[in-house]
Coordinates of C-alpha atoms and ligand atoms in Angstrom, one line a residue:
M1 CA 9.8 -20.3 27.5
A2 CA 12.4 -19.4 25.0
K3 CA 14.9 -22.1 26.2
N4 CA 15.9 -24.4 23.4
K5 CA 13.7 -22.7 20.9
Q6 CA 14.9 -22.3 17.4
A7 CA 13.6 -21.3 14.0
D8 CA 14.8 -20.4 10.5
V9 CA 13.8 -16.7 11.2
V10 CA 13.0 -14.7 14.2
V11 CA 10.9 -11.6 13.5
I12 CA 11.0 -8.9 16.1
G13 CA 7.9 -6.7 16.3
G14 CA 4.2 -7.6 16.1
G15 CA 3.0 -4.5 14.1
A16 CA 1.7 -4.4 10.6
V17 CA 5.2 -5.0 9.2
G18 CA 6.3 -7.8 11.6
T19 CA 3.1 -9.8 11.2
S20 CA 3.4 -9.4 7.4
A21 CA 7.0 -10.6 7.4
A22 CA 5.9 -13.6 9.6
Y23 CA 3.1 -14.4 7.2
H24 CA 5.1 -14.1 4.0
L25 CA 8.0 -16.1 5.4
A26 CA 5.8 -18.8 6.7
A27 CA 4.0 -18.9 3.3
R28 CA 7.5 -19.6 1.8
G29 CA 7.9 -22.6 4.1
M30 CA 10.3 -21.0 6.6
S31 CA 9.9 -21.8 10.3
V32 CA 9.2 -18.5 12.0
I33 CA 9.0 -17.2 15.6
L34 CA 7.7 -13.7 16.0
C35 CA 8.6 -11.9 19.3
E36 CA 6.5 -9.0 20.4
A37 CA 7.4 -7.1 23.6
R38 CA 3.7 -6.3 24.3
N39 CA 0.8 -7.6 22.2
I40 CA 0.0 -7.7 18.5
A41 CA -0.6 -4.2 17.2
S42 CA 0.4 -2.4 20.4
G43 CA 2.9 -0.1 18.7
A44 CA 2.2 2.5 16.0
S45 CA 0.1 0.0 13.9
G46 CA -2.7 -0.4 16.4
R47 CA -2.8 3.3 17.1
C48 CA -2.7 4.8 13.6
G49 CA -5.2 6.4 11.3
G50 CA -5.3 3.6 8.8
Q51 CA -5.0 5.8 5.8
V52 CA -3.6 4.1 2.7
I53 CA -1.6 6.7 0.8
H54 CA 0.3 5.9 -2.4
A55 CA 2.4 9.0 -2.7
F56 CA 2.8 10.2 0.9
A57 CA 4.8 13.3 1.6
R58 CA 5.5 16.5 -0.3
D59 CA 9.1 16.3 -1.3
V60 CA 9.7 16.7 -5.0
N61 CA 12.7 14.3 -5.5
I62 CA 11.7 12.4 -8.6
D63 CA 13.5 9.2 -7.6
K64 CA 11.8 9.0 -4.3
I65 CA 8.3 9.7 -5.8
D66 CA 8.9 7.0 -8.4
Y67 CA 10.0 4.5 -5.8
R68 CA 7.2 5.3 -3.4
L69 CA 4.6 4.8 -6.2
K70 CA 6.1 1.5 -7.3
V71 CA 6.3 0.1 -3.8
T72 CA 2.9 1.3 -2.6
R73 CA 1.1 0.2 -5.7
A74 CA 2.6 -3.3 -5.3
N75 CA 1.4 -3.1 -1.7
T76 CA -2.2 -2.4 -2.7
E77 CA -2.2 -5.5 -5.0
I78 CA -1.1 -7.6 -2.0
Y79 CA -4.0 -6.2 0.1
K80 CA -6.4 -7.2 -2.7
E81 CA -4.9 -10.7 -2.6
Y82 CA -5.4 -10.7 1.2
Q83 CA -9.0 -9.7 0.8
K84 CA -9.6 -12.8 -1.4
S85 CA -7.8 -15.3 0.8
F86 CA -7.7 -14.1 4.4
E87 CA -10.1 -15.3 7.1
L88 CA -10.4 -11.9 8.8
D89 CA -11.7 -8.8 7.1
F90 CA -9.4 -5.8 7.7
E91 CA -11.8 -3.3 6.1
F92 CA -9.6 -2.1 3.2
R93 CA -11.6 0.4 1.2
Q94 CA -10.4 2.5 -1.7
V95 CA -12.5 5.6 -1.1
G96 CA -10.0 8.1 -2.5
L97 CA -7.9 10.6 -0.6
L98 CA -7.4 14.3 -0.7
D99 CA -4.1 16.0 0.1
I100 CA -5.3 19.4 0.9
S101 CA -3.4 22.7 0.4
I102 CA -4.3 25.6 2.6
T103 CA -2.5 28.6 1.0
E104 CA -2.1 29.5 -2.6
E105 CA 1.6 29.0 -2.2
E106 CA 1.0 25.4 -1.1
F107 CA -1.3 24.9 -4.0
G108 CA 1.6 25.9 -6.3
E109 CA 3.7 23.1 -4.6
L110 CA 1.0 20.6 -5.3
E111 CA 0.9 21.7 -9.0
R112 CA 4.6 21.1 -9.2
L113 CA 4.4 17.7 -7.5
I114 CA 1.6 16.6 -9.8
E115 CA 3.7 17.6 -12.9
I116 CA 6.5 15.3 -11.6
Q117 CA 4.1 12.5 -10.9
R118 CA 2.5 12.8 -14.3
S119 CA 6.0 12.7 -15.9
L120 CA 6.4 9.3 -14.2
G121 CA 3.3 8.0 -15.9
D122 CA 1.1 8.5 -12.9
D123 CA -2.1 9.3 -14.7
E124 CA -4.4 8.7 -11.8
I125 CA -3.4 11.7 -9.7
K126 CA -5.6 14.7 -10.1
L127 CA -5.3 18.4 -9.1
L128 CA -8.6 19.7 -7.8
T129 CA -9.4 23.4 -7.4
K130 CA -10.9 24.8 -4.2
K131 CA -14.4 24.4 -5.6
E132 CA -13.8 20.8 -6.7
T133 CA -12.2 19.9 -3.4
L134 CA -15.2 21.2 -1.5
E135 CA -17.5 19.2 -3.8
V136 CA -15.7 16.0 -2.8
M137 CA -15.5 16.9 0.9
P138 CA -18.2 19.5 1.7
N139 CA -17.7 19.6 5.4
L140 CA -14.3 21.2 5.2
N141 CA -14.0 24.8 6.3
P142 CA -13.8 26.7 2.9
D143 CA -11.3 29.2 4.5
M144 CA -8.8 26.3 5.1
V145 CA -8.7 25.1 1.5
S146 CA -7.0 26.4 -1.6
G147 CA -7.1 23.1 -3.6
S148 CA -5.9 19.5 -3.3
R149 CA -4.4 16.5 -5.0
W150 CA -6.8 13.5 -5.3
R151 CA -6.1 9.9 -5.8
E152 CA -9.0 7.5 -6.3
S153 CA -7.1 4.3 -5.3
D154 CA -6.1 5.7 -1.9
G155 CA -8.3 4.9 1.1
N156 CA -8.2 3.3 4.5
L157 CA -8.2 0.1 6.4
N158 CA -8.6 -1.0 10.0
P159 CA -4.9 -1.2 11.1
Y160 CA -5.6 -3.2 14.2
K161 CA -7.4 -5.8 12.1
L162 CA -4.7 -5.8 9.4
C163 CA -2.1 -6.9 12.1
W164 CA -4.4 -9.6 13.5
A165 CA -5.4 -10.8 10.0
Q166 CA -1.8 -11.3 9.0
A167 CA -0.9 -12.8 12.4
V168 CA -3.7 -15.4 12.2
E169 CA -2.7 -16.4 8.6
A170 CA 0.9 -16.7 9.7
Q171 CA -0.1 -18.9 12.6
K172 CA -2.1 -21.1 10.3
L173 CA 1.0 -21.6 8.3
G174 CA 3.0 -22.7 11.4
A175 CA 4.5 -19.4 12.6
E176 CA 4.8 -19.2 16.4
I177 CA 3.8 -15.9 17.9
L178 CA 5.3 -15.0 21.3
T179 CA 3.6 -12.0 22.8
H180 CA 5.0 -10.3 25.9
T181 CA 8.4 -11.4 24.8
K182 CA 10.8 -8.5 24.6
V183 CA 14.0 -9.1 22.6
E184 CA 16.9 -7.7 24.7
D185 CA 19.4 -8.0 22.0
I186 CA 20.2 -9.6 18.7
V187 CA 22.9 -12.2 19.1
I188 CA 25.7 -11.7 16.6
E189 CA 28.9 -13.7 16.4
K190 CA 31.7 -13.0 13.9
N191 CA 29.4 -10.7 12.0
R192 CA 26.7 -13.3 11.7
V193 CA 23.3 -13.5 13.3
K194 CA 22.9 -16.4 15.7
G195 CA 19.4 -15.5 17.1
V196 CA 17.9 -13.2 19.7
R197 CA 18.2 -12.9 23.5
V198 CA 15.0 -12.8 25.5
K199 CA 14.4 -12.8 29.2
D200 CA 14.6 -16.6 29.7
G201 CA 17.2 -17.6 27.1
I202 CA 18.2 -17.4 23.5
I203 CA 16.1 -18.2 20.5
E204 CA 18.5 -19.5 17.8
S205 CA 17.9 -18.6 14.2
E206 CA 19.8 -18.1 11.0
Y207 CA 18.0 -14.9 10.2
V208 CA 16.6 -12.1 12.3
V209 CA 14.1 -9.5 11.0
N210 CA 14.1 -6.2 12.9
A211 CA 10.5 -4.8 12.4
T212 CA 10.4 -2.7 15.5
N213 CA 10.0 0.6 13.7
A214 CA 10.5 3.5 16.2
W215 CA 12.5 1.1 18.4
S216 CA 14.7 -0.3 15.7
S217 CA 17.8 1.8 16.4
S218 CA 18.0 0.4 20.0
L219 CA 18.4 -3.1 18.6
T220 CA 20.6 -2.4 15.6
K221 CA 23.7 -0.2 15.6
G222 CA 23.8 2.0 12.5
M223 CA 20.0 2.2 12.0
E224 CA 18.8 5.8 12.3
V225 CA 15.2 6.7 13.0
I226 CA 13.5 9.7 14.4
P227 CA 10.7 8.6 16.9
V228 CA 7.7 10.8 16.2
R229 CA 4.8 11.1 18.7
E230 CA 1.5 11.3 16.9
M231 CA -2.0 11.3 18.3
A232 CA -5.3 10.1 17.0
M233 CA -8.9 10.5 18.2
V234 CA -12.1 8.8 17.3
T235 CA -15.6 10.4 17.2
E236 CA -18.9 8.7 17.9
R237 CA -20.4 7.1 14.8
L238 CA -21.7 9.4 12.1
P239 CA -23.9 8.8 9.1
E240 CA -21.9 7.9 6.0
L241 CA -20.2 11.0 4.6
P242 CA -19.0 11.4 1.0
P243 CA -15.4 10.3 0.6
Q244 CA -13.8 11.6 3.7
A245 CA -10.2 10.7 3.7
F246 CA -7.7 13.5 3.7
E247 CA -4.2 14.7 4.5
M248 CA -3.3 18.3 5.3
L249 CA 0.2 19.5 5.7
C250 CA 0.8 22.9 7.0
F251 CA 4.4 23.8 7.8
G252 CA 5.0 25.7 11.0
D253 CA 1.6 24.7 12.4
Y254 CA 0.1 21.3 12.0
A255 CA -0.3 18.3 9.7
Y256 CA -3.6 16.4 9.9
G257 CA -5.2 13.3 8.6
A258 CA -8.9 12.2 8.9
T259 CA -10.9 9.4 7.6
Q260 CA -14.3 7.8 8.2
T261 CA -13.8 4.2 9.1
A262 CA -16.0 1.3 7.9
S263 CA -17.8 1.5 11.3
G264 CA -18.9 5.1 10.7
N265 CA -16.5 6.6 13.3
Y266 CA -14.4 9.5 12.3
N267 CA -10.7 9.0 12.9
L268 CA -8.7 12.1 13.2
G269 CA -4.9 12.3 13.8
G270 CA -2.0 14.6 13.8
P271 CA 1.2 15.4 15.7
A272 CA 1.1 15.3 19.4
P273 CA 2.1 19.0 19.8
N274 CA 2.5 19.2 23.5
Y275 CA 4.9 16.3 23.7
P276 CA 6.9 15.6 26.9
P277 CA 10.7 15.4 26.9
D278 CA 10.6 11.7 26.2
P279 CA 9.6 11.1 22.6
Y280 CA 8.7 7.5 23.5
D281 CA 6.1 8.6 26.0
E282 CA 2.8 6.9 24.8
R283 CA 0.6 8.6 27.4
I284 CA -1.8 11.3 26.2
Y285 CA -2.1 14.6 27.9
P286 CA -5.3 16.6 28.3
E287 CA -3.8 19.8 26.9
E288 CA -2.8 18.1 23.6
V289 CA -6.3 16.6 23.3
L290 CA -7.8 20.1 23.7
R291 CA -5.4 21.7 21.2
V292 CA -6.1 19.0 18.6
M293 CA -9.9 19.4 19.1
S294 CA -9.6 23.1 18.5
Y295 CA -7.8 22.4 15.2
I296 CA -10.5 19.9 14.3
N297 CA -13.2 22.4 15.0
T298 CA -11.4 24.8 12.7
I299 CA -11.0 22.3 9.9
F300 CA -14.5 20.9 10.3
P301 CA -16.8 23.5 11.8
S302 CA -19.8 21.1 11.3
L303 CA -18.3 18.5 13.6
E304 CA -18.3 20.9 16.6
E305 CA -21.2 19.1 18.3
V306 CA -19.8 15.6 17.6
S307 CA -18.3 13.7 20.6
V308 CA -14.8 12.4 20.7
I309 CA -15.0 9.0 22.3
R310 CA -11.4 8.0 22.5
S311 CA -7.9 9.4 21.9
W312 CA -4.4 8.1 22.2
V313 CA -0.8 8.6 21.3
G314 CA 1.5 6.4 19.3
I315 CA 5.2 6.5 18.3
M316 CA 6.2 6.0 14.7
A317 CA 9.5 6.2 12.9
L318 CA 10.8 8.6 10.3
T319 CA 14.2 8.2 8.8
P320 CA 16.6 11.2 8.1
D321 CA 15.8 11.1 4.3
G322 CA 12.1 10.2 4.7
M323 CA 12.5 6.9 2.9
A324 CA 11.8 3.4 4.3
S325 CA 14.7 1.3 5.5
I326 CA 14.2 -2.1 4.0
G327 CA 17.0 -4.6 3.3
P328 CA 19.9 -6.5 4.7
M329 CA 22.0 -4.6 7.3
P330 CA 25.4 -4.2 5.9
G331 CA 28.2 -5.9 7.9
V332 CA 25.8 -8.4 9.7
E333 CA 25.0 -11.5 7.8
G334 CA 21.5 -12.7 8.4
L335 CA 20.1 -9.4 9.7
F336 CA 17.2 -7.9 7.7
I337 CA 15.7 -4.5 8.6
A338 CA 12.0 -3.8 7.8
V339 CA 11.1 -0.3 8.6
P340 CA 8.6 1.5 6.4
D341 CA 8.4 5.3 5.9
G342 CA 5.9 7.4 7.8
A343 CA 3.0 5.8 5.9
G344 CA 3.4 2.2 7.1
M345 CA -0.1 1.2 6.1
S346 CA 1.0 1.6 2.4
Y347 CA 4.1 -0.6 3.0
A348 CA 3.2 -3.4 5.4
G349 CA 2.2 -6.1 2.9
I350 CA 5.0 -5.4 0.4
T351 CA 7.6 -5.1 3.1
G352 CA 6.8 -8.5 4.4
K353 CA 6.9 -9.9 0.9
I354 CA 10.2 -8.3 0.1
T355 CA 11.6 -9.6 3.4
A356 CA 10.6 -13.2 2.5
E357 CA 11.9 -12.9 -1.1
Y358 CA 15.3 -11.7 0.1
I359 CA 15.7 -14.3 2.8
C360 CA 14.4 -17.2 0.6
D361 CA 15.8 -16.2 -2.8
G362 CA 18.5 -13.7 -2.1
K363 CA 16.8 -11.2 -4.5
T364 CA 13.6 -9.1 -4.5
S365 CA 10.9 -8.4 -7.0
I366 CA 11.3 -4.7 -6.4
P367 CA 14.8 -3.3 -6.2
I368 CA 15.6 -2.1 -2.7
D369 CA 19.0 -0.4 -3.1
L370 CA 17.5 3.1 -2.3
L371 CA 16.1 1.7 0.9
N372 CA 19.5 0.3 2.1
P373 CA 19.3 0.5 5.9
G374 CA 23.1 1.1 6.1
R375 CA 22.9 4.3 4.1
F376 CA 23.3 6.5 7.1
I377 CA 26.4 4.8 8.5
G378 CA 29.4 7.1 8.3
K379 CA 27.2 10.1 7.3
P380 CA 27.2 13.2 9.5
K381 CA 25.1 12.6 12.6
M382 CA 21.7 14.3 12.3
K383 CA 20.6 16.9 14.8
W384 CA 16.9 16.3 15.2
P385 CA 14.7 19.4 14.8
K386 CA 12.9 20.6 17.9
P387 CA 10.1 20.1 18.3
Y388 CA 10.3 17.0 16.2
D389 CA 6.7 16.4 15.3
I390 CA 5.8 15.1 11.9
T391 CA 5.5 18.6 10.4
S392 CA 8.9 19.8 11.5
C393 CA 10.5 16.5 10.5
H394 CA 9.1 16.6 7.0
K395 CA 10.3 20.2 6.5
F396 CA 13.7 19.2 8.0
I397 CA 14.0 16.2 5.8
C398 CA 13.3 18.3 2.7
D399 CA 15.7 21.0 3.7
E400 CA 18.5 18.7 4.9
E401 CA 18.1 16.0 2.3
S402 CA 21.2 17.1 0.4
R403 CA 23.4 16.2 3.3
Y404 CA 22.6 12.6 2.7
K405 CA 23.2 12.6 -1.0
K406 CA 26.2 10.7 -2.2
Ligands
FAD501 C1 -1.4 8.4 15.6 C2 -0.7 7.8 14.4 C3 -1.4 7.9 13.2 C4 -0.9 7.3 12.0 N1 -1.6 7.4 10.9 C5 -1.2 6.7 9.8 C6 -2.0 6.6 8.7 O1 -3.1 7.1 8.6 N2 -1.5 5.9 7.6 C7 -0.3 5.3 7.6 O2 0.1 4.7 6.6 N3 0.5 5.4 8.7 C8 0.1 6.0 9.8 N4 0.9 6.1 10.9 C9 2.2 5.4 10.8 C10 2.0 3.9 11.0 O3 1.3 3.7 12.1 C11 3.4 3.3 11.0 O4 4.2 3.6 9.9 C12 3.3 1.7 11.0 O5 2.3 1.3 12.0 C13 4.6 1.1 11.4 O6 4.3 -0.3 11.5 P1 5.5 -1.3 12.1 O7 4.9 -2.6 12.1 O8 6.7 -1.0 11.4 O9 5.7 -0.7 13.6 P2 4.9 -0.8 14.9 O10 3.5 -1.0 14.7 O11 5.3 0.3 15.8 O12 5.4 -2.2 15.5 C14 6.7 -2.3 16.1 C15 6.4 -3.3 17.3 O13 7.7 -3.7 17.8 C16 7.5 -3.9 19.2 N5 8.8 -3.9 19.8 C17 9.7 -2.8 20.0 N6 10.8 -3.1 20.6 C18 10.7 -4.5 20.8 C19 11.6 -5.4 21.3 N7 12.8 -5.1 21.8 N8 11.2 -6.8 21.3 C20 10.0 -7.1 20.8 N9 9.2 -6.3 20.3 C21 9.5 -5.0 20.3 C22 6.6 -2.8 19.6 O14 5.9 -3.1 20.8 C23 5.6 -2.7 18.4 O15 4.5 -3.5 18.6 C24 0.4 6.7 12.1 C25 1.1 6.6 13.3 C26 0.5 7.1 14.4 C27 1.2 6.9 15.7

């Protein structure tokens, strides 16, 4: 029952970001209530590939790259802290990750990107030739590779366990987690947050954190996100393969990620190409499974005989400029937005920490001006690309980015 409930902060959303915010806020002594419409990890977080990528995406904007590196490196440090102190293991492993180019032209793009990364002092990133890429990941189809970028500190985790690990620690610190509690709206009076409205009443609070990712625009006017349907599938367990985490972005066709999890299963994901008219439809359709399986057979011919044991669809958010939206919502005192970019697993820990810092201290250890959630207010309304899968969105973001520059 929500009646008569109150807390310092209400966090909306029980994904990796919401549970992280609840944990970090509770660790700072705040009283916290987390409201999740379904169950913990039932949104994108419980459905994702779990890859931890420090410099996700291919756009060459130097400020964005610099920012992403700072934020995601800080995030990795937080995961290492979690590993020392958390009760539940969320299987974070830094096994390295390849961002593979298919054509020679794409390889040229990677060379340019790496040059920019190096100029920012990123000495870890490496450019691998086709031969070197195949040495790292021998089961790739050689016809699908022209080279890659490689980062040793990338890797993967179990996203479902990450959410639960953070939720359990938040609860130990006194946070209350209300599952099956949908927030109908955020109560605002005279431009100040008063709490949230749920089915059976109002939960009063001084601060509200909107961590609902793809659903965030429906609760906060001025927040812009593109809901992107993505699918993932898991194979039967395989013997341990050499480092097997990769990303592959191929404009006009498909973008893929794959990683071998700690349990030995192979987790493969990519856009849900045959999406229905509703971009929030979380059902999976046989034709999209078949299409993705045919891609997988092309990328990994040696996996042809391997059985896929589960597949599903999830909805994640991209923003019009491809950057996270993390910070106070301008014009509404007490409302904080916590929406990562498309690589939420590299943001969850730090986003929760930043949220707690801002709410408790009014300042953050990493500047968040570039992530201002109000940056799209008053800008020309975006026309979403169609189809708006992750590939078309990334291309669209790169092409249209100038529209959002000051
Ligand atoms: C198939 C797939 C593969 C992916 N692979 C990767 C990957 O390998 N690496 C990576 O970094 N990222 C990946 N992503 C993206 C990643 O999953 C997201 O960036 C991340 O999970 C976002 O976390 P979140 O906590 O912000 O959102 P979510 O996990 O979506 O959490 C939002 C929660 O809010 C709840 N909610 C919504 N509305 C309300 C409401 N009104 N009231 C209460 N609760 C509400 C939802 O039920 C949901 O549980 C993938 C995504 C998908 C779908």
